PDB file of C-alpha atoms in Angstrom:
ATOM      1  CA  UNK Q  17     -10.112   7.625  12.998  1.00 92.00           C
ATOM      2  CA  UNK Q  18      -7.649   4.747  12.933  1.00 96.00           C
ATOM      3  CA  UNK Q  19      -4.013   5.727  13.326  1.00 98.00           C
ATOM      4  CA  UNK Q  20      -0.908   3.600  12.963  1.00 98.00           C
ATOM      5  CA  UNK Q  21       2.580   4.424  14.211  1.00 98.00           C
ATOM      6  CA  UNK Q  22       5.778   2.533  13.460  1.00 98.00           C
ATOM      7  CA  UNK Q  23       8.608   2.322  15.978  1.00 98.00           C
ATOM      8  CA  UNK Q  24      11.990   0.657  16.090  1.00 97.00           C
ATOM      9  CA  UNK Q  25      15.678   1.143  15.343  1.00 97.00           C
ATOM     10  CA  UNK Q  26      16.576   3.285  12.362  1.00 96.00           C
ATOM     11  CA  UNK Q  27      19.922   1.557  11.883  1.00 98.00           C
ATOM     12  CA  UNK Q  28      20.552  -2.186  11.686  1.00 98.00           C
ATOM     13  CA  UNK Q  29      23.836  -3.956  10.999  1.00 98.00           C
ATOM     14  CA  UNK Q  30      24.177  -6.372   8.077  1.00 97.00           C
ATOM     15  CA  UNK Q  31      23.255  -9.988   8.894  1.00 97.00           C
ATOM     16  CA  UNK Q  32      21.234  -8.903  11.926  1.00 98.00           C
ATOM     17  CA  UNK Q  33      17.456  -8.891  12.368  1.00 98.00           C
ATOM     18  CA  UNK Q  34      15.351  -5.832  11.663  1.00 98.00           C
ATOM     19  CA  UNK Q  35      12.555  -5.427  14.217  1.00 98.00           C
ATOM     20  CA  UNK Q  36       9.688  -2.945  13.999  1.00 98.00           C
ATOM     21  CA  UNK Q  37       6.439  -2.515  15.894  1.00 98.00           C
ATOM     22  CA  UNK Q  38       3.248  -0.828  14.776  1.00 98.00           C
ATOM     23  CA  UNK Q  39       0.897   0.585  17.378  1.00 98.00           C
ATOM     24  CA  UNK Q  40      -2.730   0.968  16.363  1.00 98.00           C
ATOM     25  CA  UNK Q  41      -4.968   3.592  17.933  1.00 97.00           C
ATOM     26  CA  UNK Q  42      -8.525   4.692  17.283  1.00 96.00           C
ATOM     27  CA  UNK Q  43      -9.678   1.148  16.565  1.00 94.00           C
ATOM     28  CA  UNK Q  44      -9.233  -2.425  17.683  1.00 95.00           C
ATOM     29  CA  UNK Q  45      -6.701  -4.660  16.011  1.00 96.00           C
ATOM     30  CA  UNK Q  46      -9.175  -7.473  16.696  1.00 93.00           C
ATOM     31  CA  UNK Q  47     -11.770  -6.068  14.301  1.00 88.00           C
ATOM     32  CA  UNK Q  48     -12.825  -8.641  11.742  1.00 87.00           C
ATOM     33  CA  UNK Q  49     -12.139  -8.164   8.060  1.00 90.00           C
ATOM     34  CA  UNK Q  50      -8.853  -6.330   8.484  1.00 94.00           C
ATOM     35  CA  UNK Q  51      -5.322  -7.563   8.022  1.00 95.00           C
ATOM     36  CA  UNK Q  52      -2.418  -5.749   9.621  1.00 97.00           C
ATOM     37  CA  UNK Q  53       0.305  -5.226   7.100  1.00 97.00           C
ATOM     38  CA  UNK Q  54       3.885  -4.262   6.451  1.00 98.00           C
ATOM     39  CA  UNK Q  55       4.938  -2.593   3.219  1.00 98.00           C
ATOM     40  CA  UNK Q  56       8.311  -1.150   2.314  1.00 98.00           C
ATOM     41  CA  UNK Q  57       9.616   1.366  -0.173  1.00 98.00           C
ATOM     42  CA  UNK Q  58      13.236   1.424  -1.255  1.00 97.00           C
ATOM     43  CA  UNK Q  59      14.658   4.953  -1.637  1.00 95.00           C
ATOM     44  CA  UNK Q  60      13.171   6.574  -4.723  1.00 93.00           C
ATOM     45  CA  UNK Q  61      11.389   3.375  -5.715  1.00 95.00           C
ATOM     46  CA  UNK Q  62       7.947   1.804  -5.653  1.00 95.00           C
ATOM     47  CA  UNK Q  63       6.018  -0.094  -2.999  1.00 97.00           C
ATOM     48  CA  UNK Q  64       6.592  -3.708  -1.974  1.00 97.00           C
ATOM     49  CA  UNK Q  65       4.145  -5.675   0.168  1.00 97.00           C
ATOM     50  CA  UNK Q  66       5.980  -7.675   2.833  1.00 97.00           C
ATOM     51  CA  UNK Q  67       3.106  -9.498   4.485  1.00 96.00           C
ATOM     52  CA  UNK Q  68       0.162  -9.234   6.849  1.00 96.00           C
ATOM     53  CA  UNK Q  69      -1.432 -10.843   9.846  1.00 96.00           C
ATOM     54  CA  UNK Q  70      -4.999 -11.354  11.002  1.00 94.00           C
ATOM     55  CA  UNK Q  71      -5.825 -10.774  14.654  1.00 94.00           C
ATOM     56  CA  UNK Q  72      -6.181 -14.534  15.090  1.00 93.00           C
ATOM     57  CA  UNK Q  73      -2.506 -14.899  14.249  1.00 93.00           C
ATOM     58  CA  UNK Q  74      -2.824 -16.185  10.684  1.00 93.00           C
ATOM     59  CA  UNK Q  75      -0.007 -14.815   8.569  1.00 95.00           C
ATOM     60  CA  UNK Q  76       0.498 -14.285   4.855  1.00 94.00           C
ATOM     61  CA  UNK Q  77       3.837 -13.326   3.367  1.00 95.00           C
ATOM     62  CA  UNK Q  78       5.243 -12.147   0.065  1.00 94.00           C
ATOM     63  CA  UNK Q  79       6.873 -15.269  -1.402  1.00 92.00           C
ATOM     64  CA  UNK Q  80       9.997 -13.295  -2.259  1.00 94.00           C
ATOM     65  CA  UNK Q  81      10.621 -12.484   1.422  1.00 96.00           C
ATOM     66  CA  UNK Q  82       8.878 -15.368   3.149  1.00 95.00           C
ATOM     67  CA  UNK Q  83      12.016 -17.174   4.284  1.00 97.00           C
ATOM     68  CA  UNK Q  84      13.195 -14.141   6.278  1.00 98.00           C
ATOM     69  CA  UNK Q  85       9.950 -12.582   7.535  1.00 98.00           C
ATOM     70  CA  UNK Q  86       7.975 -13.074  10.719  1.00 98.00           C
ATOM     71  CA  UNK Q  87       4.925 -10.978  11.566  1.00 98.00           C
ATOM     72  CA  UNK Q  88       3.285 -11.302  14.966  1.00 98.00           C
ATOM     73  CA  UNK Q  89       0.392  -9.645  16.773  1.00 97.00           C
ATOM     74  CA  UNK Q  90      -0.233  -8.627  20.381  1.00 96.00           C
ATOM     75  CA  UNK Q  91      -3.947  -7.926  20.689  1.00 95.00           C
ATOM     76  CA  UNK Q  92      -3.629  -6.904  24.352  1.00 96.00           C
ATOM     77  CA  UNK Q  93      -1.378  -4.010  23.323  1.00 97.00           C
ATOM     78  CA  UNK Q  94      -3.109  -3.336  19.990  1.00 97.00           C
ATOM     79  CA  UNK Q  95       0.229  -3.824  18.269  1.00 97.00           C
ATOM     80  CA  UNK Q  96       1.752  -5.954  15.574  1.00 98.00           C
ATOM     81  CA  UNK Q  97       5.394  -6.462  14.718  1.00 98.00           C
ATOM     82  CA  UNK Q  98       7.782  -7.259  11.902  1.00 98.00           C
ATOM     83  CA  UNK Q  99      11.015  -9.199  12.059  1.00 98.00           C
ATOM     84  CA  UNK Q 100      13.208  -9.456   8.983  1.00 98.00           C
ATOM     85  CA  UNK Q 101      16.283 -11.625   9.424  1.00 97.00           C
ATOM     86  CA  UNK Q 102      19.696 -11.672   7.758  1.00 97.00           C
ATOM     87  CA  UNK Q 103      19.371  -8.140   6.448  1.00 98.00           C
ATOM     88  CA  UNK Q 104      21.625  -6.630   3.794  1.00 98.00           C
ATOM     89  CA  UNK Q 105      21.953  -3.154   2.324  1.00 97.00           C
ATOM     90  CA  UNK Q 106      19.172  -4.149  -0.097  1.00 97.00           C
ATOM     91  CA  UNK Q 107      16.759  -4.068   2.859  1.00 98.00           C
ATOM     92  CA  UNK Q 108      17.365  -0.348   3.411  1.00 98.00           C
ATOM     93  CA  UNK Q 109      13.941   1.210   2.904  1.00 98.00           C
ATOM     94  CA  UNK Q 110      11.093   3.134   4.440  1.00 98.00           C
ATOM     95  CA  UNK Q 111       8.890   0.615   6.228  1.00 98.00           C
ATOM     96  CA  UNK Q 112       5.184   1.317   6.519  1.00 98.00           C
ATOM     97  CA  UNK Q 113       2.562  -0.431   8.565  1.00 98.00           C
ATOM     98  CA  UNK Q 114      -0.928  -0.308   7.128  1.00 98.00           C
ATOM     99  CA  UNK Q 115      -4.403  -1.730   7.555  1.00 98.00           C
ATOM    100  CA  UNK Q 116      -5.574  -3.960   4.715  1.00 96.00           C
ATOM    101  CA  UNK Q 117      -9.307  -4.256   4.242  1.00 94.00           C
ATOM    102  CA  UNK Q 118     -10.214  -7.720   3.044  1.00 89.00           C
ATOM    103  CA  UNK Q 119     -13.433  -9.507   2.169  1.00 83.00           C
ATOM    104  CA  UNK Q 120     -16.078  -9.292   4.844  1.00 81.00           C
ATOM    105  CA  UNK Q 121     -19.781 -10.093   5.190  1.00 81.00           C
ATOM    106  CA  UNK Q 122     -20.254 -10.709   1.492  1.00 80.00           C
ATOM    107  CA  UNK Q 123     -18.425  -7.573   0.415  1.00 81.00           C
ATOM    108  CA  UNK Q 124     -15.222  -7.798  -1.583  1.00 84.00           C
ATOM    109  CA  UNK Q 125     -12.343  -5.559  -0.644  1.00 89.00           C
ATOM    110  CA  UNK Q 126      -8.599  -5.687  -1.199  1.00 90.00           C
ATOM    111  CA  UNK Q 127      -6.970  -2.391  -0.378  1.00 96.00           C
ATOM    112  CA  UNK Q 128      -4.956  -0.499   2.237  1.00 97.00           C
ATOM    113  CA  UNK Q 129      -7.115   2.153   3.857  1.00 96.00           C
ATOM    114  CA  UNK Q 130      -4.933   3.450   6.682  1.00 98.00           C
ATOM    115  CA  UNK Q 131      -1.160   3.853   6.738  1.00 98.00           C
ATOM    116  CA  UNK Q 132       1.460   4.807   9.272  1.00 98.00           C
ATOM    117  CA  UNK Q 133       3.805   7.668   8.461  1.00 98.00           C
ATOM    118  CA  UNK Q 134       6.651   5.262   7.719  1.00 98.00           C
ATOM    119  CA  UNK Q 135      10.067   4.788   9.270  1.00 98.00           C
ATOM    120  CA  UNK Q 136      13.397   4.709   7.470  1.00 98.00           C
ATOM    121  CA  UNK Q 137      15.548   1.712   8.295  1.00 98.00           C
ATOM    122  CA  UNK Q 138      19.126   1.785   7.094  1.00 98.00           C
ATOM    123  CA  UNK Q 139      21.235  -1.370   6.977  1.00 98.00           C
ATOM    124  CA  UNK Q 140      24.859  -0.438   7.472  1.00 97.00           C
ATOM    125  CA  UNK Q 141      27.816  -1.392   9.600  1.00 95.00           C
TER     126      UNK Q 141
ATOM    127  CA  UNK J   9       2.791 -13.139  -9.846  1.00 84.00           C
ATOM    128  CA  UNK J  10       0.623 -10.507 -11.488  1.00 91.00           C
ATOM    129  CA  UNK J  11       2.690  -7.624 -12.802  1.00 95.00           C
ATOM    130  CA  UNK J  12       1.091  -4.188 -12.963  1.00 97.00           C
ATOM    131  CA  UNK J  13       2.562  -1.834 -15.556  1.00 98.00           C
ATOM    132  CA  UNK J  14       1.749   1.832 -15.151  1.00 98.00           C
ATOM    133  CA  UNK J  15       2.051   4.358 -17.945  1.00 96.00           C
ATOM    134  CA  UNK J  16       3.276   6.864 -18.632  1.00 97.00           C
ATOM    135  CA  UNK J  17       6.140   6.956 -16.173  1.00 97.00           C
ATOM    136  CA  UNK J  18       5.869  10.720 -15.956  1.00 98.00           C
ATOM    137  CA  UNK J  19       3.007  12.981 -16.995  1.00 98.00           C
ATOM    138  CA  UNK J  20       3.765  16.693 -17.389  1.00 97.00           C
ATOM    139  CA  UNK J  21       0.607  18.776 -17.220  1.00 97.00           C
ATOM    140  CA  UNK J  22      -0.598  22.210 -16.147  1.00 97.00           C
ATOM    141  CA  UNK J  23      -3.125  22.958 -13.400  1.00 97.00           C
ATOM    142  CA  UNK J  24      -6.633  22.705 -14.776  1.00 97.00           C
ATOM    143  CA  UNK J  25      -5.732  20.033 -17.313  1.00 97.00           C
ATOM    144  CA  UNK J  26      -7.062  16.492 -17.382  1.00 98.00           C
ATOM    145  CA  UNK J  27      -4.778  13.628 -16.329  1.00 98.00           C
ATOM    146  CA  UNK J  28      -5.274  10.067 -17.542  1.00 98.00           C
ATOM    147  CA  UNK J  29      -3.157   7.384 -15.885  1.00 98.00           C
ATOM    148  CA  UNK J  30      -3.041   3.771 -17.045  1.00 98.00           C
ATOM    149  CA  UNK J  31      -2.498   0.535 -15.116  1.00 98.00           C
ATOM    150  CA  UNK J  32      -2.208  -2.666 -17.148  1.00 98.00           C
ATOM    151  CA  UNK J  33      -2.120  -6.106 -15.524  1.00 97.00           C
ATOM    152  CA  UNK J  34      -0.296  -9.159 -16.861  1.00 95.00           C
ATOM    153  CA  UNK J  35      -3.349 -11.292 -15.985  1.00 93.00           C
ATOM    154  CA  UNK J  36      -6.989 -10.467 -15.388  1.00 93.00           C
ATOM    155  CA  UNK J  37      -7.721  -8.749 -12.065  1.00 93.00           C
ATOM    156  CA  UNK J  38     -11.109  -8.649 -10.401  1.00 91.00           C
ATOM    157  CA  UNK J  39     -12.378  -5.083 -10.374  1.00 90.00           C
ATOM    158  CA  UNK J  40     -13.174  -5.512  -6.680  1.00 91.00           C
ATOM    159  CA  UNK J  41      -9.489  -5.819  -6.007  1.00 95.00           C
ATOM    160  CA  UNK J  42      -7.927  -2.912  -7.887  1.00 97.00           C
ATOM    161  CA  UNK J  43      -6.988   0.239  -5.964  1.00 98.00           C
ATOM    162  CA  UNK J  44      -5.212   3.522  -6.590  1.00 98.00           C
ATOM    163  CA  UNK J  45      -3.068   5.564  -4.196  1.00 98.00           C
ATOM    164  CA  UNK J  46      -1.514   9.009  -4.190  1.00 98.00           C
ATOM    165  CA  UNK J  47       1.875   9.639  -2.616  1.00 98.00           C
ATOM    166  CA  UNK J  48       3.494  13.001  -2.016  1.00 98.00           C
ATOM    167  CA  UNK J  49       7.186  13.401  -1.100  1.00 96.00           C
ATOM    168  CA  UNK J  50       7.931  12.380   2.461  1.00 95.00           C
ATOM    169  CA  UNK J  51       4.402  11.095   3.033  1.00 97.00           C
ATOM    170  CA  UNK J  52       2.732   7.725   3.175  1.00 98.00           C
ATOM    171  CA  UNK J  53       0.503   6.691   0.286  1.00 98.00           C
ATOM    172  CA  UNK J  54      -3.138   7.734   0.547  1.00 98.00           C
ATOM    173  CA  UNK J  55      -6.009   5.592  -0.705  1.00 98.00           C
ATOM    174  CA  UNK J  56      -7.909   7.295  -3.531  1.00 98.00           C
ATOM    175  CA  UNK J  57      -9.905   4.591  -5.287  1.00 98.00           C
ATOM    176  CA  UNK J  58     -10.844   1.029  -4.343  1.00 97.00           C
ATOM    177  CA  UNK J  59     -12.865  -1.562  -6.219  1.00 95.00           C
ATOM    178  CA  UNK J  60     -11.566   0.057  -9.426  1.00 96.00           C
ATOM    179  CA  UNK J  61     -14.090   2.906  -9.265  1.00 97.00           C
ATOM    180  CA  UNK J  62     -15.168   3.691  -5.683  1.00 97.00           C
ATOM    181  CA  UNK J  63     -13.734   6.839  -4.167  1.00 98.00           C
ATOM    182  CA  UNK J  64     -12.343   6.549  -0.663  1.00 97.00           C
ATOM    183  CA  UNK J  65     -13.708   8.741   2.107  1.00 96.00           C
ATOM    184  CA  UNK J  66     -12.905  12.413   1.603  1.00 96.00           C
ATOM    185  CA  UNK J  67     -11.551  12.057  -1.932  1.00 98.00           C
ATOM    186  CA  UNK J  68     -12.746  14.833  -4.263  1.00 97.00           C
ATOM    187  CA  UNK J  69     -14.945  13.858  -7.178  1.00 96.00           C
ATOM    188  CA  UNK J  70     -12.388  15.105  -9.702  1.00 98.00           C
ATOM    189  CA  UNK J  71     -10.718  11.706  -9.104  1.00 98.00           C
ATOM    190  CA  UNK J  72     -12.349   8.794 -10.871  1.00 98.00           C
ATOM    191  CA  UNK J  73     -11.392   5.223 -11.643  1.00 98.00           C
ATOM    192  CA  UNK J  74     -12.535   2.875 -14.361  1.00 97.00           C
ATOM    193  CA  UNK J  75     -11.632  -0.312 -16.153  1.00 97.00           C
ATOM    194  CA  UNK J  76     -11.851  -4.057 -15.914  1.00 96.00           C
ATOM    195  CA  UNK J  77      -9.916  -7.217 -16.694  1.00 95.00           C
ATOM    196  CA  UNK J  78      -6.376  -6.138 -17.455  1.00 97.00           C
ATOM    197  CA  UNK J  79      -6.821  -2.424 -18.169  1.00 98.00           C
ATOM    198  CA  UNK J  80      -7.595   0.181 -15.540  1.00 98.00           C
ATOM    199  CA  UNK J  81      -7.524   3.976 -15.608  1.00 98.00           C
ATOM    200  CA  UNK J  82      -7.313   6.741 -13.033  1.00 98.00           C
ATOM    201  CA  UNK J  83      -8.588  10.090 -14.284  1.00 98.00           C
ATOM    202  CA  UNK J  84      -8.148  13.459 -12.617  1.00 98.00           C
ATOM    203  CA  UNK J  85     -10.629  15.723 -14.378  1.00 97.00           C
ATOM    204  CA  UNK J  86      -9.010  19.082 -13.574  1.00 97.00           C
ATOM    205  CA  UNK J  87      -5.638  19.106 -11.882  1.00 97.00           C
ATOM    206  CA  UNK J  88      -5.339  21.146  -8.719  1.00 97.00           C
ATOM    207  CA  UNK J  89      -1.901  22.226  -7.422  1.00 96.00           C
ATOM    208  CA  UNK J  90      -2.106  19.626  -4.645  1.00 97.00           C
ATOM    209  CA  UNK J  91      -2.623  16.787  -7.141  1.00 98.00           C
ATOM    210  CA  UNK J  92       0.965  16.812  -8.382  1.00 97.00           C
ATOM    211  CA  UNK J  93       2.307  13.605  -6.880  1.00 98.00           C
ATOM    212  CA  UNK J  94       3.085   9.977  -7.646  1.00 98.00           C
ATOM    213  CA  UNK J  95       0.186   7.586  -8.210  1.00 98.00           C
ATOM    214  CA  UNK J  96       0.275   3.811  -7.708  1.00 98.00           C
ATOM    215  CA  UNK J  97      -2.167   1.084  -8.634  1.00 98.00           C
ATOM    216  CA  UNK J  98      -2.411  -2.088  -6.533  1.00 98.00           C
ATOM    217  CA  UNK J  99      -4.069  -5.443  -7.078  1.00 97.00           C
ATOM    218  CA  UNK J 100      -5.046  -8.278  -4.755  1.00 94.00           C
ATOM    219  CA  UNK J 101      -6.047 -11.862  -5.336  1.00 87.00           C
ATOM    220  CA  UNK J 102      -6.899 -14.401  -2.664  1.00 79.00           C
ATOM    221  CA  UNK J 103      -6.461 -17.763  -4.369  1.00 76.00           C
ATOM    222  CA  UNK J 104      -3.565 -17.946  -4.609  1.00 75.00           C
ATOM    223  CA  UNK J 105      -2.679 -14.955  -2.460  1.00 81.00           C
ATOM    224  CA  UNK J 106      -1.076 -12.274  -4.559  1.00 85.00           C
ATOM    225  CA  UNK J 107      -0.692  -8.594  -3.787  1.00 93.00           C
ATOM    226  CA  UNK J 108       1.364  -6.262  -5.952  1.00 96.00           C
ATOM    227  CA  UNK J 109       1.780  -2.592  -6.747  1.00 97.00           C
ATOM    228  CA  UNK J 110       2.493  -0.921 -10.052  1.00 97.00           C
ATOM    229  CA  UNK J 111       5.689   1.025 -10.547  1.00 97.00           C
ATOM    230  CA  UNK J 112       3.969   4.405 -10.287  1.00 98.00           C
ATOM    231  CA  UNK J 113       3.200   7.412 -12.482  1.00 98.00           C
ATOM    232  CA  UNK J 114       4.566  10.791 -11.507  1.00 98.00           C
ATOM    233  CA  UNK J 115       2.306  13.718 -12.345  1.00 98.00           C
ATOM    234  CA  UNK J 116       4.468  16.810 -12.510  1.00 97.00           C
ATOM    235  CA  UNK J 117       3.825  20.459 -13.207  1.00 94.00           C
ATOM    236  CA  UNK J 118       4.536  21.423 -16.787  1.00 91.00           C
TER     237      UNK J 118
END
């Protein structure tokens, strides 16, 4: 059973960089066909995909956040990370890491099958 | 960007009743790439349906998905107390890359 766990500061000051790490257990982050993702949810609102990374290091970002987002992977630690720069109060949200199952071996998939519990990040001075 | 519109915003039903949730896309979505999730307060979303109609592991058969093109439906045949939650649809497209969620439907106890 794959498990994901987010970690990082719960409070970030405006204009600074938000940094979170997701640790994956119960499976290898280097497994083919899976993309390691960040999704956020503003308080009381819906879900917003931030971006994802393949174990090879290829990244794909939501165009609306692309200029401020960096996702990286550390296969030796089975972890991947999110950096979001120049944050404002509008970036206050619960941040989830999740595993995205993509196309593989002739099968077509496009969904998130495992999620972390989420971590609330508040942007405030 | 493909916009997913979910309706109704809130569905008030009693346990045992049938729930029908709609997800309408602004452009055609491949059925392979349409999923549904359930989210309860304070919890992460849980995958229910992928490929428009395939149940995820461990999901009871009272949950079913259907649809194609721009119109998709999640049906809960008989609501159990634990089914009262918010439900989201999600679509994915690879060329160009696009991944969006609907705004959600809250199923509440009447």
